[in-house]
């Protein structure tokens, strides 16, 4: 619960649960817990949706990152020959040719 609004809503839910017991009207006292339960349900939905969005963004980021690693080429000298290879294929012993902007 790092989001300030989530913390605030959770505190409000707790206050409603506590206040529901102190209501004078018997009809409201028996149904007073419904407001707190509705807020709790809303908080759970918000947390789940936020978690799903974060997960999908992370998955998309990982896919883009792996695509960049596969597509980005680097110029190295290997066994006396200048070749371009994907960054993931650089090994010990390769001499990297560094150009301005890389």
PDB file of C-alpha atoms in Angstrom, residues 74-85 89-99:
ATOM      1  CA  UNK A  74      28.238  -4.144 -31.576  1.00  0.00           C
ATOM      2  CA  UNK A  75      31.454  -4.024 -33.611  1.00  0.00           C
ATOM      3  CA  UNK A  76      34.231  -6.216 -32.227  1.00  0.00           C
ATOM      4  CA  UNK A  77      37.521  -7.653 -33.371  1.00  0.00           C
ATOM      5  CA  UNK A  78      37.420 -11.416 -32.995  1.00  0.00           C
ATOM      6  CA  UNK A  79      40.285 -13.609 -34.244  1.00  0.00           C
ATOM      7  CA  UNK A  80      41.665 -10.668 -36.217  1.00  0.00           C
ATOM      8  CA  UNK A  81      38.412  -9.970 -38.079  1.00  0.00           C
ATOM      9  CA  UNK A  82      36.129  -7.001 -37.582  1.00  0.00           C
ATOM     10  CA  UNK A  83      32.564  -8.285 -37.197  1.00  0.00           C
ATOM     11  CA  UNK A  84      29.237  -7.009 -35.925  1.00  0.00           C
ATOM     12  CA  UNK A  85      27.505  -9.227 -33.381  1.00  0.00           C
ATOM     13  CA  UNK A  89      27.097 -12.707 -27.972  1.00  0.00           C
ATOM     14  CA  UNK A  90      30.115 -10.702 -26.756  1.00  0.00           C
ATOM     15  CA  UNK A  91      32.591 -13.006 -25.037  1.00  0.00           C
ATOM     16  CA  UNK A  92      35.849 -12.667 -23.159  1.00  0.00           C
ATOM     17  CA  UNK A  93      38.660 -11.962 -25.601  1.00  0.00           C
ATOM     18  CA  UNK A  94      36.615  -9.816 -27.981  1.00  0.00           C
ATOM     19  CA  UNK A  95      38.111  -6.386 -28.571  1.00  0.00           C
ATOM     20  CA  UNK A  96      35.323  -3.845 -28.672  1.00  0.00           C
ATOM     21  CA  UNK A  97      35.466  -0.969 -31.127  1.00  0.00           C
ATOM     22  CA  UNK A  98      33.885   1.929 -29.327  1.00  0.00           C
ATOM     23  CA  UNK A  99      32.482   4.700 -31.478  1.00  0.00           C
TER      24      UNK A  99
END
